[in-house]
């Protein structure tokens, strides 16, 4: 404990000295040491002793409190108390107190996990913020970095993390890597975070230890049991496995004529005696139902298994039925599996929303998801992390807001995007005009007046309250802006191949699966555009319950933001605005670009108030965002326009 305290105290002033390079995330906590903290010792006490600006806090562990991770905060700056059922609850309470909260709070989901798509060689699949913080060829980890990561996660209530990519290397289950997992687990544990790993279903065979990976084979079952037992010997609170099976070329139970339930249950049986779980992903296409509309395949494949999974198996599904597009309707699998535990997978890393180049605040997208899928249906929530070795962790300073938002929504999915953005902005950039900056401005003005020989000139400055409101607004509008300049009206997957940045509406490669080709998704021709998934088309609308089934099935009642997702319509189709479909498309592309122009103006106004480095870095990215938004607009309006024009 003393050693950890030492690391923590040594670490924080060090981070503070680095000033504003974004490395402190939203945790720009001053080292104050003003509070007397009594009662239970632990991380909560350590954090408050260092950073709380009140006088007195008492921490009480009370196992009779109902929610394991919940807390109650009472009192004021003079004297506050935090009561919680568990050590983790006290810690969450401590961070809530630092944010200025009081009252009782408990998390909505028991499982609040990050999923790292980190490869063992240090690369990160769909990572835009540098190499992995966990893995590298030298098998070295930086404990202070892992602790800073843990503290950031604890501050927003995240309580578990999957340390490696779902496209998992079989090597993950070998001794050197499990040892590393143990080391990381030891660092995360005091912060209430359990570790999980992704496993390759074919591991027993791939490692050359059994001739098959058939889940019903006795040797295979024994092999997994032994591996699991070995893991628990060194990591007694190990969380369990995340599995991508029979998806995008990964091995799985189908390779042996078995079902998803056979595969998941075999692992679940090995984990069960130790309290571990299996998170089995439903992101599948092209294996069993090849040729079927891709967005239907998860339900086709998993529905027959409903009720067959063990109770420590959780089906993990992406928010939409396709693949983390800027906008998708919710995935109907959440309504279809009535006897299976489920959890939602959201993507924090912006694979399809401008990587770490573009300012896109994702909370509105997730808020939209929860307006369709009740959190009550879910056991947990996972977010594909956007974290890497970059100094500011996430590549873009505003991408930190997505990590933050994910954690806060995992705690309380009823929080609005506005509340979350406000919390994050306040902590990350401050809710009041920073003093230093106004000093700087005054000296700027003095210099300016002197140089220009005038007493009259004052540098024009928008009041910080106005700037703050504009920054908040910019965050809240940014996701819709991205939909507008990339893929409005339900268009989807018209990205450049492989890296998914930039437009390629004419994309087609004969040697690629059709499900990767943009032309398959927009189906544009001289008659119209859009994918007919209505009951006259692929019938994907039938996977939805009422009222959505009927609503989505007819173009007249289908919400316009999903129109081309569910319907193929003529270019002169009349939209609610009175414009034709092609005009409406053009209107959206233009609005998207205009929004980015407006974000740039907001950021210019913010300049006097933001530290130089972060301001400059965000400004450079916004400039790129505008260039790229314009590219989307030009390429797409030209391409679609070429069909829409009478020939
Ligand atoms: C997307 C992504 C892949 C990822 C896959 C998954 O297709 O592009 O990199 O592996 O999703 O979620 O499994």
XYZ file of C-alpha atoms and ligand atoms in Angstrom:
660
model
C 0.000 0.000 0.000
C 2.751 2.393 0.957
C 4.509 1.701 -2.289
C 1.401 2.487 -4.312
C 0.863 5.670 -2.362
C 4.397 6.629 -3.139
C 3.922 5.979 -6.843
C 0.746 8.005 -6.817
C 2.170 11.006 -5.021
C 5.248 10.901 -7.188
C 3.187 10.607 -10.333
C 0.645 13.371 -9.933
C 2.881 16.407 -9.450
C 4.945 15.095 -12.314
C 1.914 15.051 -14.556
C 0.963 18.499 -13.285
C 4.374 19.879 -14.254
C 3.878 18.720 -17.798
C 1.213 21.421 -17.989
C -1.471 21.144 -20.567
C -0.490 18.475 -23.022
C -3.644 16.496 -22.353
C -1.859 13.758 -20.438
C -3.892 14.423 -17.314
C -7.156 13.852 -19.166
C -10.137 15.240 -17.241
C -8.244 14.609 -14.017
C -6.490 17.946 -13.802
C -6.487 17.680 -10.039
C -4.401 20.016 -7.965
C -2.379 18.552 -5.139
C -4.007 20.359 -2.221
C -3.633 18.202 0.873
C -6.231 20.273 2.708
C -8.685 17.571 3.666
C -8.538 15.432 6.734
C -9.690 12.028 5.638
C -10.664 9.531 8.287
C -12.329 6.153 8.431
C -11.521 3.515 5.872
C -8.062 3.542 4.306
C -7.575 2.710 0.637
C -7.478 4.362 -2.772
C -10.486 6.556 -1.969
C -8.697 7.977 1.056
C -5.471 8.467 -0.903
C -7.187 10.362 -3.676
C -9.126 12.632 -1.322
C -6.159 13.336 0.933
C -4.264 14.625 -2.050
C -6.889 16.438 -4.035
C -10.035 17.302 -2.131
C -10.451 20.987 -1.359
C -12.823 20.512 1.597
C -11.827 20.135 5.235
C -13.014 16.832 6.477
C -14.215 13.581 4.933
C -15.191 10.385 6.679
C -15.221 7.166 4.707
C -17.389 4.322 5.949
C -17.671 0.811 4.603
C -21.173 -0.446 5.214
C -21.891 -3.865 3.742
C -25.605 -3.442 4.441
C -25.806 -0.854 1.639
C -27.759 -2.456 -1.203
C -25.685 -1.738 -4.308
C -22.189 -3.216 -4.333
C -20.591 -0.374 -6.248
C -22.920 2.408 -5.109
C -22.233 5.188 -2.610
C -23.909 7.883 -0.566
C -22.322 11.306 -0.083
C -23.615 13.631 2.616
C -22.482 16.933 4.087
C -20.554 19.845 2.671
C -17.039 21.213 2.259
C -16.657 21.523 6.033
C -17.517 17.920 6.752
C -18.592 15.239 4.302
C -19.195 11.518 4.636
C -19.063 8.831 2.006
C -20.716 5.525 2.778
C -20.447 2.528 0.488
C -20.911 -1.195 0.456
C -17.479 -1.836 -1.004
C -14.036 -0.387 -1.378
C -14.820 0.320 -5.028
C -17.970 2.156 -3.990
C -15.926 4.423 -1.729
C -13.590 5.128 -4.610
C -16.456 6.011 -6.972
C -17.876 8.175 -4.195
C -14.529 9.930 -3.796
C -14.400 10.876 -7.468
C -18.046 11.954 -7.364
C -17.208 14.206 -4.414
C -14.341 15.712 -6.392
C -16.827 16.459 -9.177
C -19.004 18.203 -6.611
C -21.770 15.605 -6.393
C -23.752 14.662 -3.324
C -26.498 12.123 -2.679
C -26.834 8.452 -3.487
C -25.786 6.812 -6.709
C -25.365 3.267 -7.975
C -24.316 1.958 -11.372
C -26.898 0.686 -13.814
C -24.685 -2.135 -15.120
C -22.579 -4.578 -13.113
C -20.165 -5.003 -15.993
C -18.653 -1.745 -17.218
C -15.782 -2.793 -19.418
C -13.298 -1.441 -21.855
C -12.323 -3.706 -24.733
C -8.826 -3.088 -25.999
C -8.195 -4.265 -29.519
C -4.492 -4.403 -28.681
C -2.256 -6.924 -30.360
C 0.602 -8.584 -28.543
C 3.156 -6.927 -30.847
C 2.003 -3.520 -29.599
C -0.109 -2.500 -32.559
C -3.732 -1.598 -31.948
C -6.450 -2.652 -34.372
C -8.458 0.468 -35.273
C -6.279 2.384 -32.831
C -5.518 6.001 -33.680
C -3.599 7.061 -30.599
C -0.316 5.233 -30.878
C 0.804 1.828 -29.750
C -0.657 -0.316 -26.982
C -0.215 0.739 -23.372
C -0.123 -2.948 -22.366
C 1.817 -4.855 -24.999
C 5.070 -4.638 -26.899
C 7.653 -7.043 -28.229
C 9.793 -6.598 -25.130
C 6.953 -7.567 -22.796
C 7.618 -4.484 -20.721
C 4.972 -2.450 -18.983
C 5.181 0.948 -17.375
C 3.493 0.645 -13.964
C 2.942 4.388 -13.577
C 1.158 4.510 -16.905
C -1.061 1.573 -15.995
C -1.854 3.238 -12.671
C -2.768 6.497 -14.371
C -4.994 4.479 -16.718
C -6.581 2.733 -13.737
C -7.227 5.983 -11.925
C -8.864 7.531 -14.988
C -11.131 4.522 -15.371
C -12.007 4.411 -11.693
C -12.919 8.084 -11.837
C -15.735 7.248 -14.273
C -16.744 3.917 -12.784
C -15.226 1.468 -15.262
C -14.643 -1.814 -13.441
C -13.143 -4.186 -15.971
C -10.938 -4.326 -19.003
C -10.225 -6.807 -21.769
C -6.527 -6.488 -22.427
C -6.173 -7.811 -25.969
C -7.741 -7.800 -29.411
C -10.838 -9.879 -30.197
C -8.833 -11.145 -33.147
C -6.856 -12.935 -30.509
C -3.502 -14.573 -30.774
C -3.365 -18.102 -29.330
C -0.115 -16.970 -27.662
C -2.223 -15.005 -25.205
C -2.793 -18.206 -23.264
C 0.880 -19.025 -22.876
C 2.830 -18.463 -19.670
C 4.753 -15.274 -20.527
C 1.562 -13.458 -21.491
C -0.527 -14.751 -18.602
C 2.246 -13.563 -16.307
C 1.985 -10.164 -17.861
C -1.784 -10.219 -17.385
C -1.170 -11.022 -13.724
C 1.179 -8.055 -13.398
C -1.383 -5.725 -14.957
C -4.174 -7.212 -12.827
C -2.154 -6.475 -9.692
C -1.831 -2.838 -10.723
C -5.504 -2.445 -11.609
C -7.016 -4.298 -8.641
C -6.667 -1.502 -6.055
C -8.674 0.692 -8.410
C -11.554 -1.767 -8.570
C -10.734 -3.018 -12.062
C -10.733 -6.694 -13.017
C -8.979 -8.052 -16.043
C -10.383 -10.206 -18.824
C -8.750 -11.505 -21.977
C -9.874 -12.299 -25.504
C -9.168 -15.876 -26.479
C -8.767 -17.548 -29.824
C -11.221 -20.412 -30.002
C -8.739 -22.543 -31.890
C -6.015 -22.164 -29.244
C -5.637 -25.809 -28.127
C -5.005 -26.812 -31.714
C -3.062 -23.735 -32.773
C -0.660 -24.158 -29.874
C -0.128 -27.738 -31.004
C -1.300 -29.231 -27.724
C -4.449 -31.016 -28.881
C -5.213 -32.141 -32.413
C -8.539 -30.403 -32.560
C -10.411 -27.506 -30.993
C -13.794 -29.257 -31.179
C -15.728 -28.032 -28.143
C -17.288 -31.444 -27.542
C -13.964 -33.252 -27.557
C -12.953 -34.379 -24.057
C -9.306 -33.547 -24.436
C -10.173 -30.071 -25.642
C -12.493 -29.504 -22.694
C -9.833 -30.702 -20.307
C -7.283 -28.456 -21.955
C -9.407 -25.342 -21.389
C -10.133 -26.366 -17.798
C -6.444 -26.680 -17.087
C -5.649 -23.308 -18.683
C -8.402 -21.612 -16.748
C -7.286 -23.169 -13.468
C -3.747 -21.980 -14.128
C -4.965 -18.444 -14.737
C -6.943 -18.358 -11.497
C -3.947 -19.593 -9.553
C -2.198 -16.311 -10.317
C -5.195 -14.008 -10.833
C -7.840 -15.071 -8.307
C -10.292 -12.371 -9.387
C -9.818 -12.943 -13.132
C -12.978 -11.877 -14.985
C -13.203 -14.296 -17.900
C -13.013 -14.529 -21.685
C -14.225 -12.468 -24.618
C -14.612 -14.520 -27.800
C -14.929 -13.710 -31.480
C -15.723 -17.035 -33.094
C -16.553 -17.924 -36.695
C -16.402 -14.294 -37.617
C -14.136 -12.689 -40.202
C -12.002 -15.784 -40.485
C -11.615 -16.549 -36.787
C -11.925 -20.202 -35.774
C -15.035 -21.325 -33.941
C -17.387 -24.189 -33.176
C -18.777 -24.271 -36.751
C -15.406 -25.623 -37.874
C -16.471 -28.844 -36.138
C -20.163 -28.757 -37.004
C -21.036 -27.459 -33.522
C -23.166 -24.503 -32.483
C -22.337 -21.186 -30.846
C -23.894 -22.576 -27.661
C -21.614 -25.648 -27.762
C -18.594 -23.382 -28.058
C -19.572 -20.804 -25.470
C -20.780 -23.384 -22.956
C -17.539 -25.341 -23.103
C -15.619 -22.225 -22.024
C -18.335 -21.276 -19.548
C -18.046 -24.668 -17.870
C -14.316 -24.206 -17.450
C -14.768 -20.732 -15.941
C -17.818 -21.400 -13.815
C -16.154 -22.930 -10.731
C -13.961 -19.841 -10.472
C -16.736 -17.299 -10.970
C -15.629 -16.310 -14.474
C -17.806 -15.392 -17.432
C -17.760 -15.754 -21.206
C -18.652 -12.793 -23.388
C -19.495 -14.350 -26.730
C -19.767 -11.887 -29.591
C -22.637 -11.869 -32.056
C -20.687 -9.904 -34.683
C -20.941 -12.581 -37.363
C -21.564 -12.643 -41.077
C -20.650 -14.780 -44.019
C -20.087 -18.001 -42.067
C -23.398 -19.818 -41.801
C -25.757 -17.515 -43.651
C -23.536 -16.436 -46.487
C -25.388 -14.363 -49.039
C -28.083 -13.251 -46.649
C -28.403 -9.500 -46.008
C -25.500 -8.963 -43.622
C -27.530 -7.000 -41.094
C -29.861 -9.977 -40.629
C -27.242 -12.609 -40.024
C -26.691 -12.205 -36.280
C -30.339 -12.908 -35.522
C -30.447 -15.762 -38.058
C -27.421 -17.342 -36.457
C -28.131 -16.796 -32.769
C -31.894 -16.949 -32.415
C -31.960 -20.751 -32.769
C -29.566 -20.938 -29.780
C -31.692 -18.763 -27.502
C -32.105 -20.541 -24.188
C -29.166 -22.882 -24.793
C -26.424 -20.788 -23.229
C -25.137 -21.298 -19.685
C -25.954 -18.591 -17.203
C -22.353 -17.348 -17.149
C -22.429 -16.667 -20.876
C -23.297 -13.181 -22.084
C -23.947 -12.442 -25.723
C -22.114 -9.261 -26.656
C -23.564 -7.306 -29.591
C -22.659 -4.063 -31.288
C -25.199 -1.265 -30.989
C -26.214 -1.532 -34.650
C -26.695 -4.594 -36.846
C -23.862 -3.712 -39.247
C -20.650 -2.316 -37.874
C -20.299 0.913 -35.860
C -21.467 3.205 -38.657
C -21.989 6.934 -37.955
C -25.672 6.120 -37.741
C -27.422 2.767 -37.684
C -30.794 1.678 -36.407
C -30.376 -0.332 -33.234
C -29.533 -4.028 -33.557
C -32.723 -6.100 -33.323
C -30.853 -8.949 -31.657
C -31.395 -7.078 -28.383
C -35.112 -7.823 -28.737
C -34.768 -11.321 -30.101
C -32.808 -13.231 -27.476
C -35.233 -13.478 -24.626
C -33.524 -16.205 -22.637
C -29.935 -15.170 -23.117
C -27.948 -12.646 -21.114
C -26.860 -9.792 -23.291
C -24.481 -6.892 -23.255
C -23.921 -4.009 -25.643
C -20.646 -3.243 -27.380
C -20.084 0.396 -28.271
C -17.078 1.686 -30.156
C -15.220 4.501 -28.464
C -12.435 4.455 -31.010
C -13.715 6.319 -34.053
C -13.164 3.680 -36.722
C -15.999 5.019 -38.889
C -16.275 8.488 -37.408
C -13.104 10.205 -38.471
C -10.471 8.333 -36.439
C -8.627 10.668 -34.094
C -8.574 13.350 -36.796
C -12.113 14.561 -36.293
C -13.942 16.093 -33.389
C -16.974 13.857 -32.972
C -18.568 13.522 -29.550
C -20.217 10.117 -29.422
C -22.534 10.445 -26.423
C -25.481 11.541 -28.604
C -25.110 8.340 -30.632
C -25.148 6.208 -27.503
C -28.014 8.180 -26.034
C -29.910 7.391 -29.226
C -29.147 3.682 -28.778
C -30.494 3.685 -25.229
C -33.677 5.319 -26.438
C -34.338 2.064 -28.324
C -32.724 -0.579 -26.138
C -33.661 -0.493 -22.500
C -30.617 -0.769 -20.227
C -32.717 -3.149 -18.159
C -32.283 -5.734 -20.881
C -28.528 -5.656 -20.509
C -26.131 -7.225 -18.042
C -23.279 -5.034 -19.036
C -21.684 -2.712 -21.477
C -18.357 -2.768 -23.274
C -16.590 0.058 -25.065
C -13.890 -0.524 -27.673
C -11.171 1.700 -26.281
C -9.524 4.632 -28.056
C -6.452 4.568 -25.861
C -2.814 4.369 -26.868
C 0.638 5.605 -25.975
C 0.029 9.107 -27.361
C 0.735 11.807 -24.795
C -2.918 12.768 -24.681
C -3.986 9.086 -24.616
C -6.621 9.331 -27.356
C -4.976 11.144 -30.279
C -7.446 14.049 -30.223
C -8.033 16.064 -27.076
C -11.771 15.896 -27.632
C -11.622 12.111 -28.144
C -10.954 11.912 -24.414
C -14.562 13.028 -24.012
C -15.693 9.787 -25.634
C -13.790 7.658 -23.137
C -15.266 9.798 -20.385
C -18.791 9.627 -21.821
C -18.641 5.865 -22.172
C -17.783 5.431 -18.500
C -20.423 7.857 -17.320
C -23.111 6.223 -19.461
C -22.063 2.787 -18.266
C -22.694 4.091 -14.782
C -25.899 5.916 -15.613
C -27.382 5.571 -19.103
C -30.050 8.139 -18.257
C -27.474 10.933 -18.209
C -27.959 13.241 -21.170
C -25.212 14.023 -23.650
C -25.414 17.625 -22.514
C -24.802 16.723 -18.868
C -21.850 14.564 -19.801
C -20.326 17.103 -22.167
C -20.734 19.770 -19.519
C -19.033 17.638 -16.854
C -16.190 16.783 -19.154
C -15.638 20.299 -20.470
C -15.695 21.745 -16.987
C -13.027 19.332 -15.826
C -10.961 19.348 -18.996
C -10.948 23.015 -19.952
C -12.511 24.719 -16.929
C -15.877 26.377 -16.510
C -14.405 29.753 -15.645
C -12.051 31.920 -17.621
C -8.554 30.940 -16.550
C -6.767 33.792 -14.758
C -3.409 33.249 -16.377
C -4.910 33.689 -19.760
C -6.536 37.016 -18.929
C -3.162 38.179 -17.599
C -1.674 37.113 -20.882
C -4.364 38.961 -22.759
C -3.750 42.165 -20.822
C -0.073 42.073 -21.649
C -0.966 41.309 -25.279
C -3.164 44.378 -25.265
C -0.455 46.541 -23.698
C 2.010 45.409 -26.315
C -0.494 45.932 -29.100
C -1.336 49.458 -27.941
C 2.298 50.347 -27.591
C 3.201 49.039 -31.006
C 0.274 50.792 -32.627
C 0.596 54.000 -30.653
C -3.042 53.950 -29.694
C -4.875 53.892 -26.409
C -8.200 52.972 -27.947
C -7.590 49.514 -29.216
C -8.812 46.582 -27.162
C -8.438 43.081 -28.407
C -11.907 41.734 -29.040
C -12.746 38.867 -26.849
C -15.937 36.889 -26.486
C -16.830 36.341 -22.826
C -15.844 32.910 -21.584
C -19.423 31.992 -20.663
C -20.382 32.445 -24.322
C -17.347 30.534 -25.522
C -18.059 27.740 -23.070
C -21.640 27.472 -24.283
C -20.426 27.340 -27.896
C -17.892 24.620 -27.129
C -20.614 22.582 -25.449
C -22.860 23.131 -28.404
C -20.100 22.159 -30.812
C -19.650 18.847 -28.998
C -23.362 18.129 -29.033
C -23.732 18.904 -32.739
C -20.560 17.146 -33.834
C -21.955 13.642 -34.308
C -24.859 14.830 -36.452
C -22.402 16.939 -38.431
C -20.338 13.822 -39.092
C -23.416 11.876 -40.236
C -24.287 14.788 -42.529
C -20.950 15.125 -44.270
C -20.287 11.372 -44.419
C -23.485 9.413 -44.798
C -26.800 11.190 -44.310
C -30.308 9.748 -44.603
C -29.364 6.197 -43.689
C -26.503 5.732 -46.142
C -23.860 3.418 -44.711
C -20.509 1.759 -45.273
C -19.376 3.855 -48.206
C -15.928 4.186 -46.717
C -12.610 3.599 -48.354
C -11.593 -0.028 -48.093
C -9.570 -1.297 -45.162
C -8.812 1.892 -43.245
C -12.380 3.250 -43.215
C -11.379 6.891 -43.462
C -12.695 8.922 -46.358
C -15.313 8.227 -49.032
C -15.314 5.589 -51.752
C -18.904 5.360 -52.974
C -17.831 3.616 -56.202
C -15.900 1.018 -54.213
C -16.062 -2.484 -55.596
C -13.436 -5.209 -55.606
C -14.199 -8.495 -57.287
C -11.834 -10.391 -54.987
C -13.393 -8.946 -51.795
C -16.507 -10.130 -49.993
C -19.467 -8.171 -51.306
C -20.205 -7.139 -47.700
C -17.121 -4.937 -47.746
C -18.034 -3.087 -50.931
C -19.725 0.336 -50.758
C -21.739 -0.264 -53.956
C -23.474 -3.184 -52.243
C -24.699 -0.898 -49.476
C -26.009 2.129 -51.342
C -27.268 0.274 -54.438
C -27.310 3.496 -56.424
C -28.368 3.327 -60.061
C -30.287 5.520 -62.488
C -33.552 4.619 -60.837
C -32.629 5.474 -57.290
C -30.589 4.780 -54.197
C -30.760 2.833 -50.938
C -30.918 -0.743 -49.668
C -34.367 -2.264 -49.715
C -34.626 -4.063 -46.409
C -38.386 -3.730 -46.220
C -40.685 -6.737 -46.468
C -40.500 -6.277 -50.250
C -36.735 -6.469 -50.073
C -34.580 -8.487 -47.695
C -37.159 -8.346 -44.914
C -34.732 -7.075 -42.276
C -37.557 -4.914 -40.926
C -39.243 -8.146 -39.813
C -36.543 -8.670 -37.206
C -37.859 -5.624 -35.334
C -40.790 -5.696 -32.949
C -43.691 -3.308 -33.293
C -43.997 -0.379 -33.566
C -40.656 -0.280 -35.407
C -41.436 -3.128 -37.790
C -44.357 -1.310 -39.378
C -42.764 2.107 -39.038
C -39.516 1.129 -40.750
C -41.244 -0.943 -43.416
C -42.863 1.932 -45.293
C -40.871 4.894 -46.632
C -43.636 7.268 -45.580
C -43.328 6.317 -41.920
C -39.649 5.402 -41.771
C -37.688 8.122 -39.942
C -35.709 9.978 -42.589
C -32.432 9.375 -40.790
C -32.885 5.639 -41.582
C -34.567 6.045 -44.953
C -31.865 4.647 -47.240
C -30.950 1.986 -44.715
C -34.357 0.390 -45.233
C -35.495 1.616 -48.643
C -34.449 2.006 -52.239
C -36.094 5.166 -53.521
C -36.125 7.223 -56.714
C -33.957 10.297 -56.897
C -36.992 12.553 -57.155
C -38.690 11.011 -54.103
C -40.347 13.841 -52.180
C -38.906 14.416 -48.726
C -40.742 16.015 -45.806
C -38.874 19.248 -46.475
C -40.365 19.422 -49.966
C -36.967 18.768 -51.532
C -36.298 15.768 -53.744
C -34.158 12.959 -52.378
C -31.047 14.047 -54.261
C -31.570 17.664 -53.195
C -32.022 16.572 -49.607
C -28.804 14.582 -49.772
C -26.942 17.603 -51.103
C -28.513 19.740 -48.398
C -27.202 17.404 -45.686
C -23.691 17.252 -47.130
C -23.636 21.045 -47.202
C -24.953 21.323 -43.657
C -22.243 18.950 -42.440
C -19.527 21.084 -43.990
C -21.097 24.286 -42.642
C -21.098 22.808 -39.178
C -17.370 22.189 -39.291
C -16.806 25.760 -40.477
C -18.787 26.848 -37.451
C -16.747 24.613 -35.109
C -13.604 26.308 -36.386
C -15.091 29.722 -35.606
C -15.971 28.554 -32.106
C -12.473 27.315 -31.557
C -11.031 30.641 -32.711
C -13.140 32.406 -30.121
C -11.899 30.001 -27.498
C -8.267 30.810 -28.206
C -7.694 33.368 -25.417
C -8.910 30.888 -22.848
C -7.212 27.671 -23.846
C -3.591 26.787 -23.132
C -1.413 27.085 -26.202
C -0.581 23.451 -26.859
C -4.038 22.009 -26.602
C -5.536 24.898 -28.549
C -3.056 24.517 -31.370
C -3.390 20.752 -31.584
C -7.167 20.872 -31.728
C -7.032 23.694 -34.246
C -4.796 21.711 -36.572
C -7.179 18.763 -36.376
C -10.207 20.957 -37.079
C -8.497 22.240 -40.198
C -8.009 18.656 -41.362
C -11.604 17.860 -40.479
C -12.861 20.615 -42.750
C -10.708 19.480 -45.665
C -11.954 15.930 -45.187
C -15.600 16.911 -44.723
C -15.370 18.803 -48.008
C -13.888 15.754 -49.673
C -16.832 13.652 -48.493
C -19.230 16.275 -49.762
C -17.602 16.612 -53.156
C -16.981 12.941 -53.828
C -20.438 11.819 -52.710
C -22.541 14.559 -54.278
C -20.662 14.142 -57.541
C -21.026 10.359 -57.489
C -24.716 10.253 -56.528
C -25.447 13.272 -58.686
C -24.134 11.408 -61.728
C -26.978 8.875 -61.352
C -29.593 11.400 -60.409
C -29.108 13.654 -63.446
C -31.397 12.809 -66.350
C -29.163 11.281 -69.029
C -14.819 -4.333 -37.738
C -13.397 -3.855 -37.720
C -12.434 -4.973 -37.470
C -12.841 -5.722 -36.210
C -14.278 -6.180 -36.328
C -14.801 -6.807 -35.052
O -15.062 -5.100 -38.862
O -13.102 -3.229 -38.944
O -11.159 -4.440 -37.343
O -12.023 -6.811 -35.988
O -15.097 -5.079 -36.594
O -15.497 -6.099 -34.330
O -14.557 -7.961 -34.789
